[in-house]
Amino acid sequence: MAKQKKAPRPKAITPKGFRDYFGVEVTERTEMLHQIAGVYHRYGFEALESSAVETVEALGKFLPDVDRPNEGVFAWQEFDEKDQGDWMALRYDLTAPLARVYAQHRNDLPNPYRRYAMGPVWRNEKPGPGRYRQFYQCDADTVGTASMAADAEICAMLSDTLETVGIPRGDYLVRVNNRKVMNGVLEVMGLGEDQAAKDNVLRTIDKFDKVGESGVRELLGKGRLDASGAYIDGVGLSDDQIEPVIAFLTSKADDVAKTFENLRGAVGASTVGAEGIAELEQIGDLLAAGGYGSDRIEIDPSIVRGLGYYTGPVFEAELTFEIFDEKGRKRQFGSVSGGGRYDDLVKRFTGQSVPATGLSIGVDRLLAALREKGRMGGTSVGPVVVTVMDRDRMADYQAMVAELRNAGIRAEVYLGNPKNFGNQLKYADKRNSPVAVIEGGDEKERGVVQIKDLILGAKIAESATLEEWKERPSQFEVGRGELVAKVREILASQVEGSADG
Amino acid sequence: MAKQKKAPRPKAITPKGFRDYFGVEVTERTEMLHQIAGVYHRYGFEALESSAVETVEALGKFLPDVDRPNEGVFAWQEFDEKDQGDWMALRYDLTAPLARVYAQHRNDLPNPYRRYAMGPVWRNEKPGPGRYRQFYQCDADTVGTASMAADAEICAMLSDTLETVGIPRGDYLVRVNNRKVMNGVLEVMGLGEDQAAKDNVLRTIDKFDKVGESGVRELLGKGRLDASGAYIDGVGLSDDQIEPVIAFLTSKADDVAKTFENLRGAVGASTVGAEGIAELEQIGDLLAAGGYGSDRIEIDPSIVRGLGYYTGPVFEAELTFEIFDEKGRKRQFGSVSGGGRYDDLVKRFTGQSVPATGLSIGVDRLLAALREKGRMGGTSVGPVVVTVMDRDRMADYQAMVAELRNAGIRAEVYLGNPKNFGNQLKYADKRNSPVAVIEGGDEKERGVVQIKDLILGAKIAESATLEEWKERPSQFEVGRGELVAKVREILASQVEGSADG
């Protein structure tokens, strides 16, 4: 019974962990990135677009090995004459390429170099719900200066950016902390050169968000009974050693001067600690001078995310308005951007330490926030559809659509099989069209066109009892010469209508 | 003498065949694509952004083999539990992903589906001068209709697009031809089922641009003596067989009706030829109805590029203004966009033939053309630089820069080491800054700032003999409160100045 099989057809599927973006998913992101680029530009930052592909050597973090060369990144080997080419990979962030570009072009770039970059990055990770292997990043960094004015500027720019894209003041807060203060705390704890213990402390404070002050106290001490009932071993520090950590994490006061006083208590005689506090004070002064008060940006030592990665100031932008999570519980929207100072960016290429500071915006998170706030619709108005009543008169319909487009109105002629008029209206519906234009043989003879308000028509269909709408016509007959004017009038009334509703 | 070597530092180089884009190279392209997207949107096209990565199976054209899996594309094998995952690759154009997306989502997409896509594509080819392995494409296609109205619309949209980005009418021409007319010519040549001979004819007419009528005549006949002196064997056709080809290629007349008459002569009794001519006539009628005359779009059977690839109408946009090539010779700028109808896009996935037509714009070519025409500067005005005379008063400078930015003026404070003031002015020069702001201790005390017009300053320095400029001051002292107003005034005068010059 077995038939001879043809070569199977290829499967039409998006590769696992990747996705396609349609219509407004694309245009709303483009629009948001356009607005962000405007702010970055105003701050003197220059665009940089490096290639998506880098040598694995330049990316650095991931090293290929023979068996499994693409752990974490998408990598492949170039073929040269001897089949022994370089390993290449897709960039996994926008910072590693910046390091390469800066090291390569540093003699031609202004110093300091302010640059922004936006674009996709790729991660060869196990995909999960809402977690994709290609996603957008949007970064701004200043390379080549140790001045706190650079860090303050990044914070101010982040604040301006959020307001520009549509997050109102009061719905967000940029929080600033400093790794050096934490280093001061580690110093006064008397851990000496015990790097393992220090790493344990850093890992523990990273849980501060979740377990709170008492949890951190237990985890740094004898240990803690987990919510699940499991017992987590503690770091085994004494109460005296734990105290500076707690003092650091809980130092935030209503008054910023009091916050700094608390921090000074936490770092005691540590030089690096004092330096960290002085840096935070400088940032605070610079921001105040620029008019950025604590309603927009504040010093907050309880922000610990990223403290382990960065070498100086760290920043985080949190959206403070509430949303309902997937279980229907209210919670704050949370972080949409983070950044900080990292001073060894270029060293691995050149041997010279180059100070740098920057931020990265979570593009998809911020887009989701804007949709939550109703700043982006997630839907777009479709084109006016000129229907085809007589396929031999396509030129007439083409003329109409050209008139509409020339008047700046989004419009298209129906290009499918025109035989079934119902299909044309179904198509208009699928396209989210606001208006359909109809010109049959009778209309042509009388020099008129029918113009259907599809939005109003849908409303009338939905609530047929509403006398008010029943009385309002949703279809108009106008002279052929009034086509553009009438369509424009209906589109304007729809915008008003949606503003009312 | 041999020292123990450290691990070598990674090389900071752009991978071979790739490049980095800086500043205006990025922003001018973004701006142009933004304008193009505006036109496409007005025509009812929807954005689509598919992932950069596809399965090699879906891309289709390139099949991996064990030894050299990435011929033509950048490809790698996914690792699953058994290390036998799919082969993946970077997309090499935007059409193959459209085919996959349409086959995958066809039940949810409007039918016909008008979509546009813009973004980088990758080719694993030997790089050459000006030829990169990552470059931008910008496509628009209509899938799911055989109507010539779709093809006419693409041509009209191409014309509108060119004018919108800044190519004036008269400096470009969209030319339209039809593969079916060529097929009609092949039919009347009496080549029967001799596919090799037909392919030879197609390859030869592709050289029409270069060798002209007599060259094509020789190449189709007995052969031709090359410019280099080499003898090229001919296809060996008789004069009777060659005649229809020549009639086809030279059929363009000043009057479009006459062109069609010539074409009818060339295809004789061929049904497919007559069909092709009828299609061209339809396109011509539809464009005329939309107001697109032969000053913008014309039927031109001498356009043969792409005739082999497409299945129906083909289009090409040529820029007709002259430039000087690298050898200083005048020549036309040439093609910036091409497209046509290709009806088997989706068939390999679904088994069903789906008609489609579309265009692709050469993004880098069009950008180069706009720079030729002076529509895009290739340089941008840098930010106002607030210099640092006293590093302890950074907060004062920060306040100035915030005021300027809040007024919408691109501005930055100098973030390098402020000790050497000359370095600050050098930096401003490198940044292409229009204005520098200076406030030393003396100015601070007197409540004033110095504002330096750097553009005028440079002009004076260049032509110190010009009395007119010598008399004009390039540095102004104004009250601190007039900072923004004075900077704005100078910026405005510079815009006027550059319009004059």
Tab-separated table of N, CA and C in Angstrom, chain B residues 184 258 349:
chain	number	residue	atom	x	y	z
B	184	GLY	N	5.960	35.400	-24.865
B	184	GLY	CA	5.302	35.388	-26.170
B	184	GLY	C	6.320	35.436	-27.297
B	258	LYS	N	1.647	53.377	-29.778
B	258	LYS	CA	2.573	52.868	-30.793
B	258	LYS	C	3.469	51.763	-30.179
B	349	PHE	N	5.335	25.776	0.489
B	349	PHE	CA	4.863	25.437	1.832
B	349	PHE	C	3.512	24.728	1.815
